[in-house]
Coordinates of C-alpha atoms in Angstrom, one line a residue:
L16 CA 38.3 -58.8 185.2
G17 CA 38.0 -62.5 185.9
A18 CA 34.2 -62.2 185.6
A19 CA 34.8 -61.3 181.9
S20 CA 37.2 -64.1 181.2
A21 CA 36.6 -66.4 178.2
D22 CA 37.7 -69.3 180.5
L23 CA 34.5 -70.7 182.0
S24 CA 36.2 -71.9 185.2
V25 CA 37.9 -68.6 185.8
R26 CA 34.7 -66.7 185.1
T27 CA 32.7 -69.0 187.4
Q28 CA 35.1 -68.6 190.3
A29 CA 35.2 -64.8 189.9
E30 CA 31.4 -64.5 189.8
Q31 CA 31.2 -66.7 192.9
A32 CA 33.7 -64.6 194.7
L33 CA 31.8 -61.4 193.9
K34 CA 28.5 -63.0 195.1
E35 CA 30.1 -64.1 198.3
W36 CA 31.5 -60.6 198.9
E37 CA 28.1 -59.0 198.2
T38 CA 26.4 -61.4 200.7
R39 CA 29.1 -61.0 203.4
D40 CA 29.6 -57.2 203.2
L41 CA 27.2 -55.3 201.0
P42 CA 28.3 -51.8 202.2
G43 CA 32.0 -52.6 201.4
F44 CA 31.0 -54.3 198.2
V45 CA 29.0 -51.3 196.7
T46 CA 31.7 -49.0 197.9
A47 CA 34.4 -51.0 196.0
L48 CA 32.2 -51.2 192.9
S49 CA 31.5 -47.5 192.8
Q50 CA 35.2 -46.6 193.4
E51 CA 36.1 -48.8 190.4
I52 CA 33.5 -47.0 188.3
G53 CA 34.5 -43.5 189.3
T54 CA 38.3 -43.9 189.1
E55 CA 39.7 -42.6 185.8
G56 CA 42.7 -44.7 184.8
N57 CA 41.3 -48.0 186.0
H58 CA 40.9 -50.7 183.3
P59 CA 37.8 -49.7 181.2
T60 CA 36.5 -53.3 181.1
A61 CA 36.7 -53.6 184.9
R62 CA 34.9 -50.2 185.3
Q63 CA 32.2 -51.3 182.8
L64 CA 31.6 -54.6 184.6
A65 CA 31.5 -52.8 188.0
G66 CA 28.8 -50.5 186.6
L67 CA 26.8 -53.4 185.3
Y68 CA 27.1 -55.3 188.6
M69 CA 26.0 -52.1 190.4
K70 CA 23.0 -51.8 188.2
N71 CA 22.0 -55.4 188.6
L72 CA 22.1 -55.0 192.4
L73 CA 19.0 -52.9 192.0
V74 CA 17.2 -54.7 189.2
A75 CA 15.0 -57.8 189.1
K76 CA 12.2 -59.1 186.9
D77 CA 10.4 -60.6 189.9
D78 CA 8.5 -57.9 191.8
Q79 CA 9.2 -59.3 195.2
L80 CA 12.9 -59.6 194.5
Q81 CA 12.9 -56.1 193.1
T82 CA 11.4 -54.8 196.4
T83 CA 14.0 -56.8 198.4
K84 CA 16.9 -55.3 196.4
H85 CA 15.5 -51.8 196.8
E86 CA 15.1 -52.2 200.5
A87 CA 18.7 -53.5 200.8
W88 CA 19.9 -50.3 199.1
K89 CA 17.7 -48.1 201.3
N90 CA 19.0 -49.8 204.4
L91 CA 22.6 -48.9 203.7
E92 CA 24.0 -46.1 205.8
G93 CA 23.4 -42.7 204.3
G94 CA 27.1 -41.8 204.0
I95 CA 27.8 -45.0 202.1
R96 CA 25.0 -44.3 199.7
A97 CA 26.2 -40.7 199.2
A98 CA 29.7 -41.8 198.4
V99 CA 28.5 -44.4 195.9
K100 CA 26.3 -41.9 194.1
Q101 CA 29.1 -39.4 193.9
Q102 CA 31.3 -42.0 192.1
L103 CA 28.5 -42.8 189.7
L104 CA 28.3 -39.2 188.7
L105 CA 32.0 -39.1 188.2
G106 CA 31.8 -42.2 186.0
M107 CA 29.4 -40.3 183.7
R108 CA 32.2 -37.9 183.0
S109 CA 34.7 -40.6 182.0
T110 CA 36.6 -40.4 178.8
E111 CA 35.5 -44.0 178.1
L112 CA 32.2 -44.4 176.3
T113 CA 31.4 -47.8 177.9
V114 CA 32.1 -46.4 181.4
R115 CA 29.9 -43.4 180.8
S116 CA 27.1 -45.6 179.5
T117 CA 27.1 -48.1 182.3
A118 CA 27.5 -45.4 185.0
A119 CA 24.4 -43.7 183.5
Q120 CA 22.5 -47.0 183.7
A121 CA 23.6 -47.6 187.3
A122 CA 22.8 -44.1 188.4
S123 CA 19.4 -44.3 186.8
E124 CA 18.6 -47.3 188.9
V125 CA 19.6 -45.5 192.1
A126 CA 17.6 -42.4 191.0
A127 CA 14.5 -44.5 190.4
V128 CA 14.7 -45.7 194.0
E129 CA 15.4 -42.3 195.5
L130 CA 13.8 -39.5 193.5
P131 CA 10.2 -40.5 194.3
Y132 CA 11.1 -40.0 197.9
N133 CA 12.8 -36.6 197.3
E134 CA 16.3 -38.0 198.0
W135 CA 19.5 -37.5 196.1
P136 CA 19.1 -33.7 195.4
E137 CA 22.6 -33.6 193.8
F138 CA 21.4 -35.9 191.0
L139 CA 19.5 -33.3 189.0
T140 CA 21.7 -30.4 190.0
T141 CA 24.7 -32.3 188.7
L142 CA 23.1 -33.5 185.5
L143 CA 21.8 -30.0 184.7
E144 CA 25.3 -28.7 185.1
Y145 CA 26.7 -31.4 182.9
V146 CA 24.2 -30.7 180.1
T147 CA 24.2 -26.9 180.2
S148 CA 27.8 -26.0 181.1
D149 CA 30.4 -25.5 178.4
Q150 CA 32.9 -26.9 180.9
H151 CA 31.8 -30.4 180.3
P152 CA 32.4 -32.5 177.1
E153 CA 29.8 -33.8 174.8
G154 CA 30.1 -37.3 176.2
A155 CA 29.1 -36.2 179.7
K156 CA 26.1 -34.4 178.3
I157 CA 24.9 -37.4 176.3
A158 CA 25.4 -39.7 179.3
S159 CA 23.4 -37.3 181.5
L160 CA 20.5 -37.2 179.1
Q161 CA 20.6 -40.9 178.6
C162 CA 20.5 -41.3 182.4
L163 CA 17.4 -39.0 182.7
G164 CA 15.7 -41.1 180.0
F165 CA 16.6 -44.4 181.8
T166 CA 15.4 -42.9 185.1
C167 CA 12.0 -41.9 183.7
E168 CA 11.6 -45.3 182.1
R169 CA 12.5 -47.2 185.3
V170 CA 10.2 -45.1 187.6
M171 CA 7.3 -45.8 185.2
E172 CA 7.9 -49.5 185.7
L173 CA 7.8 -49.3 189.5
D174 CA 4.3 -49.9 190.7
D175 CA 4.8 -48.9 194.3
A176 CA 6.8 -45.7 193.8
P177 CA 5.3 -42.4 195.0
E178 CA 4.6 -39.8 192.4
I179 CA 7.6 -37.7 191.5
S180 CA 7.3 -34.1 192.8
T181 CA 6.6 -31.2 190.4
D182 CA 9.9 -29.6 191.3
T183 CA 11.7 -32.7 190.3
T184 CA 9.9 -33.1 187.0
D185 CA 10.4 -29.3 186.2
R186 CA 14.1 -29.6 186.7
M187 CA 14.3 -32.8 184.6
L188 CA 12.4 -31.2 181.8
T189 CA 14.5 -28.1 181.9
T190 CA 17.6 -30.2 181.5
I191 CA 16.2 -32.2 178.6
V192 CA 14.7 -29.3 176.7
D193 CA 18.1 -27.5 176.9
G194 CA 19.7 -30.5 175.2
I195 CA 17.2 -30.4 172.3
R196 CA 18.0 -26.7 171.4
A197 CA 18.9 -26.1 167.8
T198 CA 22.4 -24.9 168.9
R199 CA 23.3 -28.2 170.3
P200 CA 25.3 -30.9 168.4
D201 CA 23.2 -33.6 166.8
N202 CA 24.4 -36.3 169.1
I203 CA 23.2 -34.3 172.1
R204 CA 19.9 -33.4 170.5
F205 CA 19.2 -37.1 169.7
A206 CA 19.9 -38.2 173.3
A207 CA 17.7 -35.3 174.6
C208 CA 14.8 -36.2 172.3
R209 CA 15.0 -39.8 173.5
A210 CA 15.0 -38.6 177.1
L211 CA 12.0 -36.3 176.4
Y212 CA 10.1 -39.2 174.9
N213 CA 10.6 -41.2 178.2
S214 CA 9.8 -38.2 180.4
L215 CA 6.5 -37.2 178.8
P216 CA 4.3 -39.2 181.2
F217 CA 5.7 -37.0 184.0
T218 CA 5.0 -33.7 182.3
Q219 CA 1.3 -33.3 182.7
K220 CA 1.5 -30.2 184.8
N221 CA 4.1 -28.7 182.5
M222 CA 1.8 -29.3 179.5
E223 CA -1.0 -27.6 181.3
R224 CA 1.0 -24.3 181.5
K225 CA 0.9 -22.5 178.2
E226 CA 4.3 -20.9 178.4
E227 CA 6.0 -24.2 179.2
R228 CA 3.9 -26.1 176.6
D229 CA 4.9 -23.5 174.0
T230 CA 8.6 -24.0 174.8
I231 CA 8.3 -27.8 174.6
M232 CA 6.4 -27.8 171.3
Q233 CA 8.6 -25.2 169.7
T234 CA 11.8 -27.0 170.7
V235 CA 10.5 -30.4 169.4
C236 CA 9.1 -29.0 166.2
E237 CA 12.5 -27.3 165.5
A238 CA 14.2 -30.7 166.0
T239 CA 12.0 -32.2 163.3
Q240 CA 13.9 -30.0 160.9
S241 CA 17.3 -31.2 161.8
Q242 CA 19.7 -32.4 159.1
D243 CA 20.3 -35.6 161.2
A244 CA 17.8 -38.3 160.4
R245 CA 18.1 -39.7 164.0
V246 CA 17.1 -36.4 165.5
R247 CA 14.2 -35.9 163.1
S248 CA 12.9 -39.4 163.8
A249 CA 13.2 -39.1 167.6
A250 CA 11.5 -35.6 167.4
F251 CA 8.5 -37.0 165.4
E252 CA 8.2 -39.9 167.9
C253 CA 8.0 -37.2 170.7
I254 CA 5.2 -35.4 168.8
A255 CA 3.3 -38.6 168.3
S256 CA 3.6 -39.4 172.0
I257 CA 2.5 -35.8 173.0
A258 CA -0.5 -36.2 170.7
S259 CA -1.4 -39.4 172.4
E260 CA -1.0 -38.1 175.9
Y261 CA -2.1 -34.5 175.5
Y262 CA -4.1 -34.2 172.4
E263 CA -6.6 -31.7 173.9
K264 CA -3.7 -29.3 174.5
L265 CA -2.5 -29.2 170.9
S266 CA -5.1 -27.0 169.2
D267 CA -2.6 -24.1 169.0
Y268 CA 0.0 -26.2 167.3
I269 CA -2.0 -28.4 164.8
Q270 CA -1.3 -26.2 161.8
T271 CA 2.4 -26.1 162.6
I272 CA 2.5 -29.9 163.0
F273 CA 0.7 -30.4 159.7
E274 CA 3.3 -28.3 157.9
L275 CA 6.3 -30.2 159.3

């Protein structure tokens, strides 16, 4: 909490201590951060700051530094990384909005590093469960969809990442489209539309298959009729992006789009 202090000297000392711990013992540091994020009942501000720090361990504007940070993560022992990732997924189920949001951001940074290499299989399995199961509250569903959107956005920004596998993109799209369904609450539909917008560059193979293309277009077109202005706007943004990316595939839907 010292890192959030209004007192500059307290904040500076806390930030220095955190940086020294990170440099001295990265495995212990990421473990402690993740446990702070994932432990319900800990102070929400501390959990939020831990999530932001975790995210920033993997983010850099400079390409060389970005690579260095990613390599540091990959070099951590597999058991440590697995434990950290489990805590991030737990954080996305928190009762605290700020914790869910920052856990989703941190998880997306880890996913952007690992999914292109077919690592972290639990990521999509868990998020699909969060979104589709009635056992999980709305907040967990929204955080999961936001996380998928963040992940797609981050992967697109990484020049040296391998192409994400078809199986991975299929599962991501299944999760997102489920969130847009007309039976979903508007908050979930809005988050899902935003996630779909970010995922569209990865859906080329899905858009080539008519059955899947029909499902995507039907779901998005239905969302343009929502009573919620946010959902309508996000759905129309998706249609515009689809038209830009896959115009040659839209002949069957042009009349429907004109009538929206």
